[in-house]
mmCIF file of C-alpha atoms and ligand atoms in Angstrom:
data_model
loop_
_atom_site.group_PDB
_atom_site.id
_atom_site.type_symbol
_atom_site.label_atom_id
_atom_site.label_comp_id
_atom_site.label_asym_id
_atom_site.label_seq_id
_atom_site.Cartn_x
_atom_site.Cartn_y
_atom_site.Cartn_z
ATOM 1 C CA UNK S 1 13.886 -1.352 21.901
ATOM 2 C CA UNK S 2 14.203 2.343 22.821
ATOM 3 C CA UNK S 3 14.443 3.089 19.086
ATOM 4 C CA UNK S 4 10.966 1.828 18.341
ATOM 5 C CA UNK S 5 7.925 4.047 18.171
ATOM 6 C CA UNK S 6 5.539 3.586 21.064
ATOM 7 C CA UNK S 7 2.474 1.661 19.823
ATOM 8 C CA UNK S 8 0.186 4.628 20.378
ATOM 9 C CA UNK S 9 2.403 7.258 18.697
ATOM 10 C CA UNK S 10 0.985 9.576 16.062
ATOM 11 C CA UNK S 11 -2.037 11.828 15.866
ATOM 12 C CA UNK S 12 -5.306 10.892 17.562
ATOM 13 C CA UNK S 13 -8.083 9.679 15.252
ATOM 14 C CA UNK S 14 -9.679 12.612 13.423
ATOM 15 C CA UNK S 15 -13.246 11.456 14.010
ATOM 16 C CA UNK S 16 -15.223 10.262 16.982
ATOM 17 C CA UNK S 17 -16.803 6.859 17.106
ATOM 18 C CA UNK S 18 -15.356 3.384 17.162
ATOM 19 C CA UNK S 19 -11.617 2.949 16.775
ATOM 20 C CA UNK S 20 -9.985 1.466 13.677
ATOM 21 C CA UNK S 21 -9.765 -2.138 14.915
ATOM 22 C CA UNK S 22 -13.497 -2.082 15.660
ATOM 23 C CA UNK S 23 -14.335 -0.466 12.326
ATOM 24 C CA UNK S 24 -12.298 -3.091 10.451
ATOM 25 C CA UNK S 25 -14.424 -5.809 12.033
ATOM 26 C CA UNK S 26 -17.856 -4.154 12.024
ATOM 27 C CA UNK S 27 -18.155 -1.865 8.975
ATOM 28 C CA UNK S 28 -19.943 -3.123 5.879
ATOM 29 C CA UNK S 29 -22.136 -5.683 7.636
ATOM 30 C CA UNK S 30 -25.894 -5.521 7.303
ATOM 31 C CA UNK S 31 -27.324 -4.784 10.741
ATOM 32 C CA UNK S 32 -30.858 -6.137 11.028
ATOM 33 C CA UNK S 33 -32.490 -9.212 12.553
ATOM 34 C CA UNK S 34 -31.931 -12.269 10.403
ATOM 35 C CA UNK S 35 -29.289 -10.648 8.194
ATOM 36 C CA UNK S 36 -26.335 -12.766 7.115
ATOM 37 C CA UNK S 37 -23.248 -11.683 9.068
ATOM 38 C CA UNK S 38 -21.147 -11.855 5.887
ATOM 39 C CA UNK S 39 -22.233 -10.587 2.465
ATOM 40 C CA UNK S 40 -23.067 -13.149 -0.207
ATOM 41 C CA UNK S 41 -20.658 -13.716 -3.088
ATOM 42 C CA UNK S 42 -23.018 -12.058 -5.549
ATOM 43 C CA UNK S 43 -22.479 -13.997 -8.767
ATOM 44 C CA UNK S 44 -24.813 -12.286 -11.188
ATOM 45 C CA UNK S 45 -23.712 -10.237 -14.184
ATOM 46 C CA UNK S 46 -27.181 -8.799 -14.815
ATOM 47 C CA UNK S 47 -30.392 -7.835 -13.014
ATOM 48 C CA UNK S 48 -34.048 -7.682 -13.966
ATOM 49 C CA UNK S 49 -34.952 -4.231 -15.231
ATOM 50 C CA UNK S 50 -36.815 -1.847 -12.975
ATOM 51 C CA UNK S 51 -34.639 -2.214 -9.839
ATOM 52 C CA UNK S 52 -31.567 -0.423 -8.441
ATOM 53 C CA UNK S 53 -29.023 -2.565 -10.273
ATOM 54 C CA UNK S 54 -28.518 -2.966 -13.990
ATOM 55 C CA UNK S 55 -25.250 -4.647 -14.932
ATOM 56 C CA UNK S 56 -22.280 -6.266 -13.161
ATOM 57 C CA UNK S 57 -19.654 -3.882 -14.538
ATOM 58 C CA UNK S 58 -21.298 -0.969 -12.685
ATOM 59 C CA UNK S 59 -21.921 -2.325 -9.204
ATOM 60 C CA UNK S 60 -22.045 -5.488 -7.159
ATOM 61 C CA UNK S 61 -23.269 -6.290 -3.648
ATOM 62 C CA UNK S 62 -20.018 -7.975 -2.582
ATOM 63 C CA UNK S 63 -17.870 -5.052 -3.768
ATOM 64 C CA UNK S 64 -20.121 -2.700 -1.815
ATOM 65 C CA UNK S 65 -19.548 -4.502 1.488
ATOM 66 C CA UNK S 66 -15.765 -4.288 0.966
ATOM 67 C CA UNK S 67 -16.054 -0.640 -0.105
ATOM 68 C CA UNK S 68 -18.082 0.240 2.984
ATOM 69 C CA UNK S 69 -15.425 -1.244 5.266
ATOM 70 C CA UNK S 70 -12.421 0.343 3.510
ATOM 71 C CA UNK S 71 -14.209 3.690 3.142
ATOM 72 C CA UNK S 72 -14.999 3.755 6.868
ATOM 73 C CA UNK S 73 -11.351 3.027 7.722
ATOM 74 C CA UNK S 74 -9.919 5.730 5.424
ATOM 75 C CA UNK S 75 -12.632 8.308 6.155
ATOM 76 C CA UNK S 76 -14.141 8.505 2.657
ATOM 77 C CA UNK S 77 -15.999 6.511 0.004
ATOM 78 C CA UNK S 78 -14.216 3.588 -1.638
ATOM 79 C CA UNK S 79 -14.365 2.015 -5.097
ATOM 80 C CA UNK S 80 -13.003 -1.497 -5.663
ATOM 81 C CA UNK S 81 -10.922 -2.258 -8.775
ATOM 82 C CA UNK S 82 -9.496 -5.382 -10.366
ATOM 83 C CA UNK S 83 -5.934 -4.531 -9.203
ATOM 84 C CA UNK S 84 -3.897 -1.755 -7.674
ATOM 85 C CA UNK S 85 -2.731 -0.845 -11.185
ATOM 86 C CA UNK S 86 -6.351 -0.656 -12.428
ATOM 87 C CA UNK S 87 -7.075 1.812 -9.597
ATOM 88 C CA UNK S 88 -3.927 3.821 -10.401
ATOM 89 C CA UNK S 89 -4.803 3.830 -14.132
ATOM 90 C CA UNK S 90 -8.320 5.090 -13.407
ATOM 91 C CA UNK S 91 -7.013 8.050 -11.387
ATOM 92 C CA UNK S 92 -4.436 9.004 -14.025
ATOM 93 C CA UNK S 93 -6.794 8.395 -16.973
ATOM 94 C CA UNK S 94 -9.229 10.871 -15.435
ATOM 95 C CA UNK S 95 -6.703 13.649 -16.215
ATOM 96 C CA UNK S 96 -6.982 15.618 -19.473
ATOM 97 C CA UNK S 97 -4.589 14.787 -22.339
ATOM 98 C CA UNK S 98 -1.330 16.671 -21.876
ATOM 99 C CA UNK S 99 -1.821 17.287 -18.121
ATOM 100 C CA UNK S 100 1.303 17.461 -15.969
ATOM 101 C CA UNK S 101 1.774 15.053 -13.078
ATOM 102 C CA UNK S 102 4.369 15.378 -10.319
ATOM 103 C CA UNK S 103 5.459 11.862 -9.318
ATOM 104 C CA UNK S 104 7.642 10.638 -6.475
ATOM 105 C CA UNK S 105 10.839 9.204 -7.977
ATOM 106 C CA UNK S 106 10.648 6.542 -5.239
ATOM 107 C CA UNK S 107 7.074 5.555 -6.089
ATOM 108 C CA UNK S 108 6.087 1.955 -6.838
ATOM 109 C CA UNK S 109 7.705 0.562 -9.960
ATOM 110 C CA UNK S 110 4.372 0.069 -11.777
ATOM 111 C CA UNK S 111 3.264 3.650 -11.125
ATOM 112 C CA UNK S 112 6.503 5.029 -12.554
ATOM 113 C CA UNK S 113 6.292 2.703 -15.537
ATOM 114 C CA UNK S 114 2.695 3.769 -16.205
ATOM 115 C CA UNK S 115 3.772 7.412 -16.123
ATOM 116 C CA UNK S 116 6.840 6.865 -18.311
ATOM 117 C CA UNK S 117 4.688 5.052 -20.856
ATOM 118 C CA UNK S 118 2.062 7.824 -20.780
ATOM 119 C CA UNK S 119 4.782 10.470 -21.209
ATOM 120 C CA UNK S 120 6.300 8.589 -24.172
ATOM 121 C CA UNK S 121 2.910 8.683 -25.924
ATOM 122 C CA UNK S 122 2.325 12.373 -25.168
ATOM 123 C CA UNK S 123 -0.539 11.412 -22.856
ATOM 124 C CA UNK S 124 0.910 13.154 -19.757
ATOM 125 C CA UNK S 125 3.830 15.363 -18.807
ATOM 126 C CA UNK S 126 5.723 13.799 -15.894
ATOM 127 C CA UNK S 127 8.014 15.496 -13.356
ATOM 128 C CA UNK S 128 9.893 13.150 -11.024
ATOM 129 C CA UNK S 129 10.603 14.531 -7.544
ATOM 130 C CA UNK S 130 12.484 13.598 -4.376
ATOM 131 C CA UNK S 131 10.062 13.060 -1.468
ATOM 132 C CA UNK S 132 12.844 13.886 0.995
ATOM 133 C CA UNK S 133 12.621 17.516 -0.188
ATOM 134 C CA UNK S 134 9.005 18.646 0.441
ATOM 135 C CA UNK S 135 9.717 22.241 -0.656
ATOM 136 C CA UNK S 136 11.091 20.891 -3.948
ATOM 137 C CA UNK S 137 7.958 18.753 -4.426
ATOM 138 C CA UNK S 138 5.718 21.759 -3.831
ATOM 139 C CA UNK S 139 7.815 23.910 -6.203
ATOM 140 C CA UNK S 140 7.471 21.235 -8.909
ATOM 141 C CA UNK S 141 3.672 21.481 -8.592
ATOM 142 C CA UNK S 142 3.563 24.801 -10.444
ATOM 143 C CA UNK S 143 1.275 24.406 -13.440
ATOM 144 C CA UNK S 144 0.670 20.701 -12.689
ATOM 145 C CA UNK S 145 -2.750 19.065 -12.235
ATOM 146 C CA UNK S 146 -1.831 16.336 -9.794
ATOM 147 C CA UNK S 147 0.914 15.246 -7.401
ATOM 148 C CA UNK S 148 1.362 11.514 -6.836
ATOM 149 C CA UNK S 149 2.737 10.605 -3.404
ATOM 150 C CA UNK S 150 3.527 7.345 -1.679
ATOM 151 C CA UNK S 151 4.602 6.952 1.956
ATOM 152 C CA UNK S 152 6.384 4.901 3.079
ATOM 153 C CA UNK S 153 7.614 4.133 -0.424
ATOM 154 C CA UNK S 154 8.030 0.697 -1.944
ATOM 155 C CA UNK S 155 10.799 -0.522 -1.642
ATOM 156 C CA UNK S 156 13.055 2.127 -0.035
ATOM 157 C CA UNK S 157 10.617 3.044 2.780
ATOM 158 C CA UNK S 158 11.098 6.792 2.323
ATOM 159 C CA UNK S 159 8.620 8.777 4.436
ATOM 160 C CA UNK S 160 7.026 11.877 2.841
ATOM 161 C CA UNK S 161 5.593 14.839 4.750
ATOM 162 C CA UNK S 162 2.055 14.350 3.440
ATOM 163 C CA UNK S 163 0.412 17.274 5.276
ATOM 164 C CA UNK S 164 3.072 19.806 4.211
ATOM 165 C CA UNK S 165 3.076 18.698 0.568
ATOM 166 C CA UNK S 166 -0.727 18.544 0.397
ATOM 167 C CA UNK S 167 -1.038 22.072 1.810
ATOM 168 C CA UNK S 168 1.535 23.449 -0.660
ATOM 169 C CA UNK S 169 -0.065 21.638 -3.604
ATOM 170 C CA UNK S 170 -3.562 22.844 -2.725
ATOM 171 C CA UNK S 171 -2.406 26.467 -2.640
ATOM 172 C CA UNK S 172 -1.623 25.973 -6.344
ATOM 173 C CA UNK S 173 -4.867 24.129 -7.091
ATOM 174 C CA UNK S 174 -3.046 20.805 -7.543
ATOM 175 C CA UNK S 175 -4.799 17.561 -6.521
ATOM 176 C CA UNK S 176 -3.017 15.210 -4.140
ATOM 177 C CA UNK S 177 -3.047 11.413 -4.452
ATOM 178 C CA UNK S 178 -1.436 9.127 -1.873
ATOM 179 C CA UNK S 179 -0.679 5.451 -2.437
ATOM 180 C CA UNK S 180 -1.332 4.125 1.086
ATOM 181 C CA UNK S 181 -0.598 0.456 0.319
ATOM 182 C CA UNK S 182 2.346 0.018 2.688
ATOM 183 C CA UNK S 183 0.900 1.901 5.668
ATOM 184 C CA UNK S 184 -2.753 0.785 5.396
ATOM 185 C CA UNK S 185 -5.477 2.981 6.968
ATOM 186 C CA UNK S 186 -4.696 1.445 10.351
ATOM 187 C CA UNK S 187 -1.337 3.240 10.480
ATOM 188 C CA UNK S 188 -1.953 6.312 8.311
ATOM 189 C CA UNK S 189 -5.015 8.213 7.066
ATOM 190 C CA UNK S 190 -3.959 10.429 4.160
ATOM 191 C CA UNK S 191 -7.400 12.034 3.663
ATOM 192 C CA UNK S 192 -7.166 13.464 7.206
ATOM 193 C CA UNK S 193 -3.685 14.785 6.317
ATOM 194 C CA UNK S 194 -5.055 16.655 3.288
ATOM 195 C CA UNK S 195 -4.958 14.161 0.400
ATOM 196 C CA UNK S 196 -7.815 14.240 -2.115
ATOM 197 C CA UNK S 197 -7.563 10.605 -3.185
ATOM 198 C CA UNK S 198 -6.062 7.465 -1.634
ATOM 199 C CA UNK S 199 -5.187 4.425 -3.733
ATOM 200 C CA UNK S 200 -4.475 0.883 -2.556
ATOM 201 C CA UNK S 201 -3.124 -2.328 -3.867
ATOM 202 C CA UNK S 202 -5.653 -4.443 -1.946
ATOM 203 C CA UNK S 203 -3.537 -7.411 -3.061
ATOM 204 C CA UNK S 204 -1.108 -6.617 -0.238
ATOM 205 C CA UNK S 205 -1.898 -5.999 3.462
ATOM 206 C CA UNK S 206 -5.638 -5.389 3.136
ATOM 207 C CA UNK S 207 -6.489 -8.772 1.613
ATOM 208 C CA UNK S 208 -3.430 -10.096 3.391
ATOM 209 C CA UNK S 209 -3.138 -13.749 2.346
ATOM 210 C CA UNK S 210 -1.405 -13.661 -1.053
ATOM 211 C CA UNK S 211 -4.512 -15.123 -2.679
ATOM 212 C CA UNK S 212 -6.140 -12.090 -4.315
ATOM 213 C CA UNK S 213 -5.199 -9.408 -6.859
ATOM 214 C CA UNK S 214 -7.369 -6.346 -6.268
ATOM 215 C CA UNK S 215 -7.191 -2.557 -5.888
ATOM 216 C CA UNK S 216 -9.184 0.359 -4.524
ATOM 217 C CA UNK S 217 -9.598 4.133 -4.532
ATOM 218 C CA UNK S 218 -10.936 6.189 -1.628
ATOM 219 C CA UNK S 219 -12.033 9.839 -1.681
ATOM 220 C CA UNK S 220 -14.246 12.064 0.449
ATOM 221 C CA UNK S 221 -15.091 14.296 -2.543
ATOM 222 C CA UNK S 222 -18.433 13.268 -4.035
ATOM 223 C CA UNK S 223 -17.716 14.723 -7.471
ATOM 224 C CA UNK S 224 -14.402 12.876 -7.782
ATOM 225 C CA UNK S 225 -16.063 9.694 -6.570
ATOM 226 C CA UNK S 226 -18.634 9.793 -9.381
ATOM 227 C CA UNK S 227 -15.954 10.699 -11.951
ATOM 228 C CA UNK S 228 -13.852 7.713 -10.841
ATOM 229 C CA UNK S 229 -16.888 5.433 -10.739
ATOM 230 C CA UNK S 230 -17.519 6.349 -14.369
ATOM 231 C CA UNK S 231 -13.862 5.632 -15.191
ATOM 232 C CA UNK S 232 -14.257 2.206 -13.593
ATOM 233 C CA UNK S 233 -17.345 1.374 -15.644
ATOM 234 C CA UNK S 234 -15.752 2.641 -18.875
ATOM 235 C CA UNK S 235 -12.290 1.192 -18.234
ATOM 236 C CA UNK S 236 -13.811 -2.083 -17.072
ATOM 237 C CA UNK S 237 -11.196 -2.797 -14.388
ATOM 238 C CA UNK S 238 -13.713 -4.341 -12.012
ATOM 239 C CA UNK S 239 -12.920 -7.044 -9.440
ATOM 240 C CA UNK S 240 -14.558 -10.446 -9.395
ATOM 241 C CA UNK S 241 -17.068 -10.922 -6.562
ATOM 242 C CA UNK S 242 -15.018 -13.815 -5.157
ATOM 243 C CA UNK S 243 -11.947 -11.576 -4.929
ATOM 244 C CA UNK S 244 -13.962 -8.837 -3.221
ATOM 245 C CA UNK S 245 -15.280 -11.356 -0.698
ATOM 246 C CA UNK S 246 -11.792 -12.680 0.067
ATOM 247 C CA UNK S 247 -10.462 -9.135 0.392
ATOM 248 C CA UNK S 248 -13.158 -8.246 2.916
ATOM 249 C CA UNK S 249 -12.494 -11.441 4.834
ATOM 250 C CA UNK S 250 -8.812 -10.502 4.938
ATOM 251 C CA UNK S 251 -9.552 -6.937 6.007
ATOM 252 C CA UNK S 252 -11.443 -8.203 9.067
ATOM 253 C CA UNK S 253 -8.229 -9.543 10.614
ATOM 254 C CA UNK S 254 -5.912 -6.730 9.460
ATOM 255 C CA UNK S 255 -5.620 -5.169 12.946
ATOM 256 C CA UNK S 256 -4.398 -8.423 14.489
ATOM 257 C CA UNK S 257 -2.134 -9.348 11.569
ATOM 258 C CA UNK S 258 -0.551 -5.936 11.329
ATOM 259 C CA UNK S 259 0.024 -5.551 15.058
ATOM 260 C CA UNK S 260 1.893 -8.853 15.226
ATOM 261 C CA UNK S 261 3.815 -8.346 11.973
ATOM 262 C CA UNK S 262 4.832 -4.844 13.043
ATOM 263 C CA UNK S 263 6.138 -6.052 16.402
ATOM 264 C CA UNK S 264 8.186 -8.757 14.647
ATOM 265 C CA UNK S 265 9.430 -6.274 12.026
ATOM 266 C CA UNK S 266 10.652 -3.899 14.728
ATOM 267 C CA UNK S 267 12.586 -6.675 16.438
ATOM 268 C CA UNK S 268 14.109 -7.966 13.177
ATOM 269 C CA UNK S 269 15.065 -4.423 12.094
ATOM 270 C CA UNK S 270 16.844 -3.864 15.403
ATOM 271 C CA UNK S 271 18.745 -7.178 15.187
ATOM 272 C CA UNK S 272 19.615 -6.663 11.505
ATOM 273 C CA UNK S 273 21.113 -3.251 12.386
ATOM 274 C CA UNK S 274 23.669 -5.074 14.516
ATOM 275 C CA UNK S 275 24.450 -7.876 12.022
ATOM 276 C CA UNK S 276 27.957 -7.903 10.548
ATOM 277 C CA UNK S 277 26.631 -8.836 7.071
ATOM 278 C CA UNK S 278 24.200 -5.882 6.907
ATOM 279 C CA UNK S 279 25.324 -2.424 5.803
ATOM 280 C CA UNK S 280 22.143 -0.439 6.269
ATOM 281 C CA UNK S 281 18.623 -1.052 7.555
ATOM 282 C CA UNK S 282 15.719 1.084 6.369
ATOM 283 C CA UNK S 283 12.800 0.996 8.784
ATOM 284 C CA UNK S 284 10.949 4.104 10.004
ATOM 285 C CA UNK S 285 10.640 2.545 13.465
ATOM 286 C CA UNK S 286 14.404 2.799 14.036
ATOM 287 C CA UNK S 287 15.571 6.037 15.675
ATOM 288 C CA UNK S 288 18.446 6.164 13.183
ATOM 289 C CA UNK S 289 16.114 6.146 10.140
ATOM 290 C CA UNK S 290 15.798 9.472 8.261
ATOM 291 C CA UNK S 291 11.988 9.085 8.265
ATOM 292 C CA UNK S 292 11.686 8.261 11.977
ATOM 293 C CA UNK S 293 10.432 11.592 13.340
ATOM 294 C CA UNK S 294 8.072 12.229 10.445
ATOM 295 C CA UNK S 295 6.650 8.709 10.732
ATOM 296 C CA UNK S 296 6.135 9.202 14.471
ATOM 297 C CA UNK S 297 4.100 12.330 13.697
ATOM 298 C CA UNK S 298 1.928 11.144 10.815
ATOM 299 C CA UNK S 299 1.659 7.395 11.377
ATOM 300 C CA UNK S 300 0.402 5.422 14.366
ATOM 301 C CA UNK S 301 3.123 2.788 13.807
ATOM 302 C CA UNK S 302 6.084 2.159 11.475
ATOM 303 C CA UNK S 303 4.569 -0.852 9.687
ATOM 304 C CA UNK S 304 5.841 -4.303 8.876
ATOM 305 C CA UNK S 305 8.099 -3.738 5.857
ATOM 306 C CA UNK S 306 11.863 -3.770 6.447
ATOM 307 C CA UNK S 307 14.427 -3.090 3.701
ATOM 308 C CA UNK S 308 18.133 -3.705 4.228
ATOM 309 C CA UNK S 309 21.337 -3.645 2.240
ATOM 310 C CA UNK S 310 23.606 -6.672 2.388
ATOM 311 C CA UNK S 311 27.393 -6.307 2.553
ATOM 312 C CA UNK S 312 28.924 -7.821 -0.593
ATOM 313 C CA UNK S 313 26.581 -6.290 -3.170
ATOM 314 C CA UNK S 314 23.887 -7.705 -5.441
ATOM 315 C CA UNK S 315 25.404 -11.186 -5.623
ATOM 316 C CA UNK S 316 25.485 -11.584 -1.846
ATOM 317 C CA UNK S 317 21.920 -10.264 -1.620
ATOM 318 C CA UNK S 318 20.716 -12.835 -4.185
ATOM 319 C CA UNK S 319 22.571 -15.525 -2.228
ATOM 320 C CA UNK S 320 20.577 -14.577 0.894
ATOM 321 C CA UNK S 321 17.327 -15.102 -1.032
ATOM 322 C CA UNK S 322 18.545 -18.521 -2.186
ATOM 323 C CA UNK S 323 19.674 -19.555 1.305
ATOM 324 C CA UNK S 324 16.497 -18.784 3.262
ATOM 325 C CA UNK S 325 14.359 -21.736 4.374
ATOM 326 C CA UNK S 326 11.661 -20.174 6.573
ATOM 327 C CA UNK S 327 11.249 -16.962 4.589
ATOM 328 C CA UNK S 328 9.877 -17.277 1.055
ATOM 329 C CA UNK S 329 11.830 -15.691 -1.819
ATOM 330 C CA UNK S 330 9.007 -14.088 -3.807
ATOM 331 C CA UNK S 331 7.721 -10.744 -4.963
ATOM 332 C CA UNK S 332 4.665 -8.990 -3.452
ATOM 333 C CA UNK S 333 4.042 -8.205 0.204
ATOM 334 C CA UNK S 334 1.493 -8.063 2.998
ATOM 335 C CA UNK S 335 0.686 -11.775 3.344
ATOM 336 C CA UNK S 336 0.860 -13.994 6.418
ATOM 337 C CA UNK S 337 4.145 -15.476 5.149
ATOM 338 C CA UNK S 338 7.377 -13.482 5.294
ATOM 339 C CA UNK S 339 8.595 -12.670 1.765
ATOM 340 C CA UNK S 340 12.015 -11.438 0.705
ATOM 341 C CA UNK S 341 13.346 -10.237 -2.626
ATOM 342 C CA UNK S 342 16.080 -8.159 -4.223
ATOM 343 C CA UNK S 343 14.194 -5.346 -5.927
ATOM 344 C CA UNK S 344 17.168 -4.359 -8.078
ATOM 345 C CA UNK S 345 16.624 -7.510 -10.171
ATOM 346 C CA UNK S 346 13.743 -5.763 -12.011
ATOM 347 C CA UNK S 347 13.609 -3.169 -14.768
ATOM 348 C CA UNK S 348 12.625 0.266 -13.531
ATOM 349 C CA UNK S 349 14.481 -0.340 -10.258
ATOM 350 C CA UNK S 350 17.698 1.341 -11.411
ATOM 351 C CA UNK S 351 17.375 3.836 -8.546
ATOM 352 C CA UNK S 352 17.155 1.086 -5.918
ATOM 353 C CA UNK S 353 20.453 0.085 -4.256
ATOM 354 C CA UNK S 354 21.556 -3.215 -5.926
ATOM 355 C CA UNK S 355 22.138 -4.966 -2.574
ATOM 356 C CA UNK S 356 18.759 -3.928 -1.111
ATOM 357 C CA UNK S 357 16.468 -6.708 0.074
ATOM 358 C CA UNK S 358 12.838 -5.876 0.749
ATOM 359 C CA UNK S 359 11.266 -7.989 3.456
ATOM 360 C CA UNK S 360 7.521 -8.165 4.097
ATOM 361 C CA UNK S 361 7.182 -9.527 7.619
ATOM 362 C CA UNK S 362 4.459 -12.090 8.241
ATOM 363 C CA UNK S 363 3.017 -14.023 11.148
ATOM 364 C CA UNK S 364 5.741 -16.608 11.852
ATOM 365 C CA UNK S 365 7.576 -16.822 15.166
ATOM 366 C CA UNK S 366 10.170 -14.057 15.388
ATOM 367 C CA UNK S 367 12.928 -16.431 16.562
ATOM 368 C CA UNK S 368 12.451 -18.779 13.585
ATOM 369 C CA UNK S 369 12.638 -15.809 11.226
ATOM 370 C CA UNK S 370 15.741 -14.453 12.927
ATOM 371 C CA UNK S 371 17.595 -17.801 12.939
ATOM 372 C CA UNK S 372 16.820 -18.180 9.241
ATOM 373 C CA UNK S 373 17.937 -14.656 8.329
ATOM 374 C CA UNK S 374 21.092 -15.002 10.415
ATOM 375 C CA UNK S 375 22.143 -18.301 8.806
ATOM 376 C CA UNK S 376 21.346 -17.032 5.295
ATOM 377 C CA UNK S 377 23.255 -13.763 5.797
ATOM 378 C CA UNK S 378 26.233 -15.470 7.376
ATOM 379 C CA UNK S 379 26.441 -18.086 4.598
ATOM 380 C CA UNK S 380 25.948 -15.543 1.789
ATOM 381 C CA UNK S 381 28.667 -13.195 2.977
ATOM 382 C CA UNK S 382 31.129 -16.027 3.711
ATOM 383 C CA UNK S 383 31.012 -17.344 0.099
HETATM 384 C C1 LIG A 1 1.760 -3.808 -5.509
HETATM 385 C C2 LIG A 1 1.640 -2.321 -5.464
HETATM 386 C C3 LIG A 1 0.860 -1.640 -6.412
HETATM 387 C C4 LIG A 1 0.181 -2.342 -7.573
HETATM 388 O O1 LIG A 1 -0.885 -3.125 -7.145
HETATM 389 P P1 LIG A 1 -1.360 -4.481 -7.915
HETATM 390 O O2 LIG A 1 -2.458 -4.964 -7.042
HETATM 391 O O3 LIG A 1 -0.175 -5.385 -7.997
HETATM 392 O O4 LIG A 1 -1.819 -4.052 -9.261
HETATM 393 C C5 LIG A 1 0.736 -0.265 -6.269
HETATM 394 N N1 LIG A 1 1.369 0.406 -5.277
HETATM 395 C C6 LIG A 1 2.131 -0.223 -4.373
HETATM 396 C C7 LIG A 1 2.804 0.569 -3.303
HETATM 397 C C8 LIG A 1 2.295 -1.604 -4.429
HETATM 398 O O5 LIG A 1 3.077 -2.221 -3.533
#
């Protein structure tokens, strides 16, 4: 276990006041005698004229409770969207026609697809960069409007030096966006590291139960916030109030879920590193991982995603997914159930090693997960 990060590694919280686990539970609750402890699911599309609210595509009481909680955790103001991709679209659509965007070549599949599509229509110029080379990322920022970062990346778990890249980008007047979906604000706070905007797929760890599709943006810059709020109203990518309520309910237990999942992930990563059927494990908590030192500096824990490459190539990796009985072979991540999938099966994953399996560790008993992985790996490599 000497390879694992200590649980309290990373920078101290940037602000005073309650710690993250307390904020996750307390923020966004009305605090007055007789108030409901949870917000209502506000199911009204319209409001009588003359008050603060007008129409359900502009604001909603249930979204606002979720936004207050996420904003407090990230250190900014949040806006809820109908999906992570709706949030990502809103940020990129706010750029002028023909603007240049620097994008991590390891970024989430959907982000890269969005950018490739925009480039093919002349909407944006796109420069793909290697996050492992921060100086190269900063150099690519020349003349660009925005740099799109993700750390750790999905699915290869590459760790980017967010503070160094943000500082270099800002010297050139380039805005910095960080997709913080895999780390969550409990493990990493990009705004404190210099980012201008954070985006989330709330679908994943924040909502946490594989029952919601939702997204969010967070920024501490009031002008950007209003610009993005306008984009949300005009683009119409707004979440349903039921989804926002479920996401907030999920967020309340994120500290407990993540702590347990992370502990299990660390143990599974360590055991997988010693398994004869595994060629390489990618997990920033392992001392051998290229992102280990950086993660120890900028994150308060390595997270609960583990990616590993199976000996025997893509076929053997698919066989592992077919042989598991406790783990669920499915896409997505961040739920209470452990999910596994071979990312290389999808378009736009040509850069992902074909034998790589991405595992999102859930809440099951670590020994049941290990026995299942061990039997599936052993069977898959034997055939
Ligand atoms: C899933 C995901 C997204 C997209 O979010 P949706 O809620 O599926 O639209 C964006 N970024 C990352 C890192 C993701 O894992």
